[in-house]
Amino acid sequence: MSLFLDTLFNGLAIGSVLVLAALGLAVVFGLMGVINMAHGELMMLGAYTTFVVQNLLKSGPLEGLFPIYILISIPLAFIVSGVAGLLLEATVIRRLYGRPLETLLATWGVSLILQQFVRSVSTAFILGLLLTTVLGLLLPRLIPSNWIKQRWALIFKVGNWILATLLGVGAAALFGSVRLLDQAWFSARNIDVTAPEWLRGSIDYAGVNMPTARLFIIILTLISLIAVNWFLQKSVWGIRIRAVTQNRSMSSCLGIPTESVDALTFLVGSGLAGVAGVAVTLLGSVGPNLGGNYIVDCFMVVVLGGVGKLLGTVLAALGIGVLSYVLGSGSLLLVWPAMPAGLNELITFFATTSMAKVLVFVLIVVFLQFRPAGLFPPKGRMAEV
């Protein structure tokens, strides 16, 4: 019995990470219908933010804060990933609303860019990027508006950013000649985040060994769920988000700033992905390919739970997480040693992480054949959209 409870607890912890990861996607995809393939990379940014905070607090004047660095990382990861999502929405997705295929391809390209950014980012790269951004924003302000005729405005804007980019690349190359500035911050290797001492132990209760780090993940998931539910149901902007989701044109007619609502939705969804990245660091090493390990599972959770349904997202994520862990770890063979020979061979065949995902995916596809709208299908106006 204790083995079964141990297995269930570990599966619950894995499912909780999936809840956090899918929660942000449920906000973006479920409420806005935008397919964001870069959602996993926003998780990766949250994980790397945790790594940076850990290193900054290991020594120096802020060393006394190191025991709580994981708590400091949570809001910072939310901000970093949220701002990245906000920029993504403002520069790419805002121009592609209502065009799902183009959105999918564009965000997939962004995910590849973010992966390569993490692999190659250095101080010289950041200085060049900052110079490009500053010049791109300031150059138009330095030229009198009457110098630019209306028909040349677009050409000037494009030329301005081309010039700023060339100067930024040149500056990055110049700074890169200094060895200290050219060293990569992270490289392509996986990084390890050391949990603070208070998260390294475990608690034994009723014969079940519960690692403190995994308990922390479960508690963090519960707090995030309560906060998101309150935001969507009780806050003014949450009500506006739900209004725009149900009827965008009517909401606009009533004075709701739909563009601001879209930006805020992306900010919240992307920030939640960053929080999920913090949780992932407590389970093992992370690397530039972190997002690819979660993005498919996140979409399966959202589709299985029912688009836009937070309760469905939670149940689907926990179900997928527990089932994947029970099958992939082979724990089912230990919990039920007397299972029939044929079933034993089948479970043994799927007793790896990759094959367990295949089986779970097949089961979801079969389930959707009978209930294509997921566990909690939309009703009323949402069903007509």
Short mmCIF file of C-alpha atoms in Angstrom, two decimals, residues 41-382:
data_model
loop_
_atom_site.label_atom_id
_atom_site.label_comp_id
_atom_site.label_asym_id
_atom_site.label_seq_id
_atom_site.Cartn_x
_atom_site.Cartn_y
_atom_site.Cartn_z
CA GLU A 41 10.54 28.29 -24.42
CA LEU A 42 8.87 30.77 -22.07
CA MET A 43 9.07 28.01 -19.46
CA MET A 44 12.75 27.70 -20.32
CA LEU A 45 13.26 31.43 -19.67
CA GLY A 46 11.71 30.97 -16.22
CA ALA A 47 14.07 28.08 -15.49
CA TYR A 48 17.14 30.08 -16.58
CA THR A 49 15.95 33.05 -14.52
CA THR A 50 16.00 30.76 -11.47
CA PHE A 51 19.55 29.68 -12.36
CA VAL A 52 20.71 33.31 -12.66
CA VAL A 53 19.09 34.33 -9.35
CA GLN A 54 20.74 31.36 -7.64
CA ASN A 55 24.19 32.37 -8.90
CA LEU A 56 23.71 36.04 -8.03
CA LEU A 57 22.77 35.24 -4.43
CA LYS A 58 25.44 32.60 -3.83
CA SER A 59 27.97 35.23 -2.82
CA GLY A 60 28.25 38.97 -2.42
CA PRO A 61 26.24 41.52 -0.45
CA LEU A 62 22.96 39.64 -1.00
CA GLU A 63 24.30 36.28 0.13
CA GLY A 64 21.97 36.31 3.14
CA LEU A 65 19.00 35.93 0.77
CA PHE A 66 20.31 32.70 -0.75
CA PRO A 67 18.14 30.39 1.44
CA ILE A 68 15.02 31.96 -0.07
CA TYR A 69 16.32 32.44 -3.62
CA ILE A 70 13.65 30.08 -4.98
CA LEU A 71 10.92 32.35 -3.55
CA ILE A 72 12.61 35.40 -5.12
CA SER A 73 12.86 33.56 -8.44
CA ILE A 74 9.09 33.00 -8.73
CA PRO A 75 8.02 36.66 -9.25
CA LEU A 76 11.15 37.40 -11.30
CA ALA A 77 10.52 34.42 -13.58
CA PHE A 78 6.91 35.57 -13.97
CA ILE A 79 8.10 39.04 -14.99
CA VAL A 80 10.83 37.83 -17.39
CA SER A 81 8.61 35.32 -19.18
CA GLY A 82 5.63 37.69 -19.05
CA VAL A 83 7.57 40.52 -20.69
CA ALA A 84 8.89 38.10 -23.32
CA GLY A 85 5.33 36.98 -24.04
CA LEU A 86 4.17 40.61 -24.16
CA LEU A 87 6.85 41.43 -26.75
CA LEU A 88 5.89 38.33 -28.73
CA GLU A 89 2.25 39.40 -28.79
CA ALA A 90 3.03 43.00 -29.74
CA THR A 91 5.53 42.22 -32.51
CA VAL A 92 4.29 38.96 -34.05
CA ILE A 93 0.96 37.59 -32.88
CA ARG A 94 -1.03 40.85 -32.97
CA ARG A 95 -0.59 40.90 -36.74
CA LEU A 96 -1.70 37.29 -37.14
CA TYR A 97 -4.97 37.06 -35.20
CA GLY A 98 -7.47 34.87 -37.04
CA ARG A 99 -4.70 33.13 -39.02
CA PRO A 100 -3.87 30.01 -36.96
CA LEU A 101 -1.47 28.38 -39.43
CA GLU A 102 0.67 31.51 -39.78
CA THR A 103 0.61 31.97 -36.00
CA LEU A 104 1.77 28.39 -35.46
CA LEU A 105 4.66 28.75 -37.91
CA ALA A 106 5.69 32.18 -36.60
CA THR A 107 5.72 31.13 -32.94
CA TRP A 108 7.58 27.93 -33.84
CA GLY A 109 10.24 30.12 -35.45
CA VAL A 110 10.35 32.27 -32.30
CA SER A 111 10.86 29.11 -30.21
CA LEU A 112 13.91 28.21 -32.31
CA ILE A 113 15.27 31.75 -31.93
CA LEU A 114 14.87 31.62 -28.14
CA GLN A 115 16.62 28.25 -27.98
CA GLN A 116 19.57 29.59 -29.94
CA PHE A 117 19.53 32.80 -27.90
CA VAL A 118 20.05 30.82 -24.69
CA ARG A 119 22.85 28.78 -26.28
CA SER A 120 24.83 31.76 -27.58
CA VAL A 121 23.94 34.76 -25.39
CA SER A 122 26.95 36.62 -24.02
CA THR A 123 27.70 40.06 -22.61
CA ALA A 124 28.80 41.28 -26.05
CA PHE A 125 25.56 39.97 -27.57
CA ILE A 126 23.43 41.74 -24.95
CA LEU A 127 25.30 45.03 -25.39
CA GLY A 128 24.78 44.86 -29.15
CA LEU A 129 21.10 44.03 -28.69
CA LEU A 130 20.61 46.93 -26.28
CA LEU A 131 22.35 49.32 -28.68
CA THR A 132 20.13 48.15 -31.54
CA THR A 133 16.99 48.68 -29.47
CA VAL A 134 18.00 52.11 -28.19
CA LEU A 135 19.01 53.36 -31.64
CA GLY A 136 15.89 51.93 -33.25
CA LEU A 137 13.69 53.79 -30.77
CA LEU A 138 15.66 57.06 -30.52
CA LEU A 139 16.72 57.77 -34.11
CA PRO A 140 13.19 58.69 -35.30
CA ARG A 141 12.89 61.18 -32.43
CA LEU A 142 16.09 62.98 -33.45
CA ILE A 143 14.83 63.80 -36.95
CA PRO A 144 12.21 66.53 -37.38
CA SER A 145 8.89 65.09 -38.50
CA ASN A 146 8.54 67.65 -41.32
CA TRP A 147 11.65 66.21 -42.96
CA ILE A 148 9.83 62.98 -43.70
CA LYS A 149 7.04 63.05 -46.22
CA GLN A 150 4.10 60.75 -45.64
CA ARG A 151 4.90 58.52 -48.60
CA TRP A 152 8.44 57.97 -47.35
CA ALA A 153 7.47 57.21 -43.74
CA LEU A 154 7.40 53.40 -44.10
CA ILE A 155 10.71 53.34 -45.97
CA PHE A 156 12.27 55.48 -43.26
CA LYS A 157 11.01 53.24 -40.46
CA VAL A 158 12.38 50.11 -42.12
CA GLY A 159 15.66 51.82 -42.96
CA ASN A 160 15.95 53.10 -39.40
CA TRP A 161 15.78 49.59 -37.95
CA ILE A 162 18.14 48.22 -40.60
CA LEU A 163 20.69 50.88 -39.70
CA ALA A 164 20.21 50.26 -35.96
CA THR A 165 20.66 46.51 -36.51
CA LEU A 166 23.86 46.98 -38.52
CA LEU A 167 25.31 49.26 -35.84
CA GLY A 168 24.27 46.80 -33.12
CA VAL A 169 25.86 43.86 -34.93
CA GLY A 170 29.03 45.88 -35.46
CA ALA A 171 29.14 46.82 -31.79
CA ALA A 172 28.57 43.19 -30.74
CA ALA A 173 31.46 42.10 -33.00
CA LEU A 174 33.67 44.81 -31.51
CA PHE A 175 32.81 43.85 -27.94
CA GLY A 176 33.26 40.20 -28.89
CA SER A 177 36.94 40.80 -29.51
CA VAL A 178 37.29 41.07 -25.73
CA ARG A 179 37.47 37.50 -24.46
CA LEU A 180 35.72 38.24 -21.18
CA LEU A 181 32.73 39.78 -22.96
CA ASP A 182 32.49 37.03 -25.58
CA GLN A 183 32.05 34.10 -23.17
CA ALA A 184 28.63 32.41 -23.41
CA TRP A 185 26.52 32.72 -20.27
CA PHE A 186 24.91 29.30 -20.47
CA SER A 187 26.06 27.43 -23.64
CA ALA A 188 24.23 24.37 -24.98
CA ARG A 189 24.86 22.25 -21.90
CA ASN A 190 22.21 21.53 -19.31
CA ILE A 191 22.34 23.51 -16.10
CA ASP A 192 21.62 22.39 -12.54
CA VAL A 193 19.79 24.40 -9.92
CA THR A 194 20.60 23.42 -6.35
CA ALA A 195 17.53 23.47 -4.17
CA PRO A 196 17.91 25.44 -0.91
CA GLU A 197 18.56 23.37 2.18
CA TRP A 198 14.95 23.54 3.42
CA LEU A 199 13.79 21.87 0.18
CA ARG A 200 16.28 18.98 0.25
CA GLY A 201 14.67 16.83 2.91
CA SER A 202 11.52 14.75 2.97
CA ILE A 203 8.49 14.17 5.16
CA ASP A 204 7.25 10.70 6.11
CA TYR A 205 3.51 10.48 6.65
CA ALA A 206 1.42 7.31 6.83
CA GLY A 207 4.30 5.33 5.38
CA VAL A 208 4.66 7.66 2.39
CA ASN A 209 7.98 9.41 1.76
CA MET A 210 7.24 12.90 0.38
CA PRO A 211 10.26 14.94 -0.81
CA THR A 212 9.98 18.53 0.35
CA ALA A 213 10.77 19.89 -3.12
CA ARG A 214 7.82 18.04 -4.64
CA LEU A 215 5.53 19.17 -1.84
CA PHE A 216 6.63 22.72 -2.61
CA ILE A 217 5.69 22.22 -6.28
CA ILE A 218 2.22 20.99 -5.32
CA ILE A 219 1.69 23.97 -2.98
CA LEU A 220 2.95 26.39 -5.65
CA THR A 221 0.49 24.88 -8.13
CA LEU A 222 -2.42 25.29 -5.71
CA ILE A 223 -1.53 28.93 -5.03
CA SER A 224 -1.23 29.62 -8.78
CA LEU A 225 -4.61 28.00 -9.45
CA ILE A 226 -6.31 30.05 -6.74
CA ALA A 227 -4.68 33.26 -8.02
CA VAL A 228 -5.63 32.63 -11.67
CA ASN A 229 -9.19 31.68 -10.76
CA TRP A 230 -9.58 34.82 -8.64
CA PHE A 231 -8.10 36.97 -11.40
CA LEU A 232 -10.43 35.63 -14.09
CA GLN A 233 -13.58 35.54 -11.95
CA LYS A 234 -13.30 38.54 -9.61
CA SER A 235 -10.93 41.17 -10.99
CA VAL A 236 -12.03 43.88 -13.44
CA TRP A 237 -9.51 42.83 -16.09
CA GLY A 238 -10.40 39.17 -15.65
CA ILE A 239 -14.05 39.99 -16.37
CA ARG A 240 -12.92 41.96 -19.42
CA ILE A 241 -10.89 38.99 -20.64
CA ARG A 242 -13.91 36.70 -20.35
CA ALA A 243 -16.09 39.28 -22.10
CA VAL A 244 -13.68 39.61 -25.03
CA THR A 245 -13.44 35.82 -25.21
CA GLN A 246 -17.19 35.44 -25.57
CA ASN A 247 -17.88 38.36 -27.92
CA ARG A 248 -14.98 40.53 -29.10
CA SER A 249 -16.96 42.91 -31.32
CA MET A 250 -19.61 43.60 -28.67
CA SER A 251 -16.93 44.12 -26.01
CA SER A 252 -15.22 46.66 -28.26
CA CYS A 253 -18.51 48.47 -28.79
CA LEU A 254 -18.96 48.69 -25.02
CA GLY A 255 -15.59 50.43 -24.63
CA ILE A 256 -13.43 47.51 -23.53
CA PRO A 257 -9.87 48.00 -24.90
CA THR A 258 -9.53 44.68 -26.71
CA GLU A 259 -5.88 45.19 -27.66
CA SER A 260 -4.97 45.83 -24.02
CA VAL A 261 -6.95 42.73 -23.01
CA ASP A 262 -5.04 40.63 -25.55
CA ALA A 263 -1.70 41.95 -24.29
CA LEU A 264 -2.64 41.33 -20.64
CA THR A 265 -3.81 37.80 -21.45
CA PHE A 266 -0.49 37.02 -23.05
CA LEU A 267 1.37 38.60 -20.15
CA VAL A 268 -0.45 36.41 -17.61
CA GLY A 269 -0.21 33.21 -19.66
CA SER A 270 3.48 33.71 -20.40
CA GLY A 271 4.23 34.62 -16.78
CA LEU A 272 2.62 31.38 -15.61
CA ALA A 273 4.91 29.52 -18.00
CA GLY A 274 7.86 31.19 -16.24
CA VAL A 275 6.56 30.02 -12.85
CA ALA A 276 6.32 26.50 -14.28
CA GLY A 277 9.97 26.83 -15.31
CA VAL A 278 10.90 27.53 -11.68
CA ALA A 279 9.11 24.32 -10.65
CA VAL A 280 10.88 22.29 -13.35
CA THR A 281 14.30 23.23 -11.94
CA LEU A 282 13.42 21.38 -8.73
CA LEU A 283 12.94 18.12 -10.65
CA GLY A 284 16.29 17.95 -12.46
CA SER A 285 18.65 19.70 -14.84
CA VAL A 286 17.28 21.94 -17.57
CA GLY A 287 18.60 23.03 -20.95
CA PRO A 288 17.72 24.90 -24.15
CA ASN A 289 15.50 22.03 -25.30
CA LEU A 290 13.34 22.13 -22.17
CA GLY A 291 10.32 23.53 -23.98
CA GLY A 292 10.10 20.67 -26.46
CA ASN A 293 9.60 18.22 -23.61
CA TYR A 294 6.44 19.98 -22.41
CA ILE A 295 4.75 21.77 -25.31
CA VAL A 296 3.00 18.69 -26.75
CA ASP A 297 1.84 17.56 -23.30
CA CYS A 298 0.50 21.06 -22.60
CA PHE A 299 -1.59 21.10 -25.76
CA MET A 300 -2.89 17.61 -24.98
CA VAL A 301 -3.94 18.83 -21.53
CA VAL A 302 -5.78 21.88 -22.88
CA VAL A 303 -7.59 19.90 -25.60
CA LEU A 304 -8.46 17.01 -23.29
CA GLY A 305 -9.69 19.25 -20.49
CA GLY A 306 -11.83 21.40 -22.77
CA VAL A 307 -10.68 24.66 -24.35
CA GLY A 308 -10.91 27.53 -21.87
CA LYS A 309 -11.88 25.36 -18.89
CA LEU A 310 -9.51 25.67 -15.93
CA LEU A 311 -11.06 22.75 -14.03
CA GLY A 312 -10.68 20.56 -17.10
CA THR A 313 -7.07 21.68 -17.45
CA VAL A 314 -6.32 20.69 -13.85
CA LEU A 315 -7.98 17.27 -14.08
CA ALA A 316 -6.43 16.49 -17.47
CA ALA A 317 -2.93 17.55 -16.36
CA LEU A 318 -3.07 15.53 -13.15
CA GLY A 319 -4.46 12.52 -15.01
CA ILE A 320 -1.81 12.65 -17.73
CA GLY A 321 0.98 13.30 -15.21
CA VAL A 322 0.02 10.45 -12.88
CA LEU A 323 -0.62 8.00 -15.73
CA SER A 324 2.64 8.86 -17.51
CA TYR A 325 4.65 8.43 -14.32
CA VAL A 326 2.96 5.19 -13.28
CA LEU A 327 3.47 3.64 -16.71
CA GLY A 328 6.87 5.15 -17.55
CA SER A 329 8.54 4.32 -14.23
CA GLY A 330 7.33 0.73 -14.23
CA SER A 331 5.81 1.26 -10.79
CA LEU A 332 2.62 -0.48 -11.86
CA LEU A 333 4.56 -3.73 -12.18
CA LEU A 334 5.70 -3.40 -8.55
CA VAL A 335 2.31 -2.31 -7.22
CA TRP A 336 0.51 -5.18 -8.98
CA PRO A 337 3.00 -8.05 -9.26
CA ALA A 338 0.27 -10.66 -9.80
CA MET A 339 -1.17 -9.08 -12.96
CA PRO A 340 -1.99 -11.47 -15.86
CA ALA A 341 0.95 -12.46 -18.06
CA GLY A 342 -0.39 -10.76 -21.19
CA LEU A 343 -1.04 -7.48 -19.39
CA ASN A 344 2.38 -7.76 -17.73
CA GLU A 345 4.09 -7.94 -21.12
CA LEU A 346 2.08 -4.98 -22.40
CA ILE A 347 2.92 -2.82 -19.38
CA THR A 348 6.58 -3.85 -19.58
CA PHE A 349 6.69 -2.78 -23.24
CA PHE A 350 5.44 0.71 -22.32
CA ALA A 351 7.54 1.00 -19.13
CA THR A 352 9.77 3.80 -20.47
CA THR A 353 9.17 7.54 -20.46
CA SER A 354 8.90 7.85 -24.25
CA MET A 355 6.69 4.80 -24.75
CA ALA A 356 4.44 5.81 -21.85
CA LYS A 357 3.84 9.13 -23.64
CA VAL A 358 2.92 7.23 -26.79
CA LEU A 359 0.36 5.13 -24.92
CA VAL A 360 -1.11 8.17 -23.15
CA PHE A 361 -1.37 9.98 -26.49
CA VAL A 362 -3.19 7.00 -28.05
CA LEU A 363 -5.61 6.87 -25.11
CA ILE A 364 -6.34 10.60 -25.47
CA VAL A 365 -6.99 10.23 -29.21
CA VAL A 366 -9.41 7.38 -28.52
CA PHE A 367 -11.16 9.41 -25.81
CA LEU A 368 -11.56 12.41 -28.13
CA GLN A 369 -13.27 10.21 -30.69
CA PHE A 370 -16.16 9.86 -28.24
CA ARG A 371 -15.92 13.32 -26.65
CA PRO A 372 -14.24 15.64 -29.17
CA ALA A 373 -14.80 18.79 -27.08
CA GLY A 374 -12.90 17.36 -24.10
CA LEU A 375 -13.93 16.67 -20.52
CA PHE A 376 -15.77 19.98 -20.14
CA PRO A 377 -17.09 21.17 -23.51
CA PRO A 378 -17.95 24.87 -23.90
CA LYS A 379 -21.56 25.93 -23.56
CA GLY A 380 -23.67 28.88 -24.65
CA ARG A 381 -21.91 31.57 -26.67
CA MET A 382 -18.52 29.88 -26.27
#
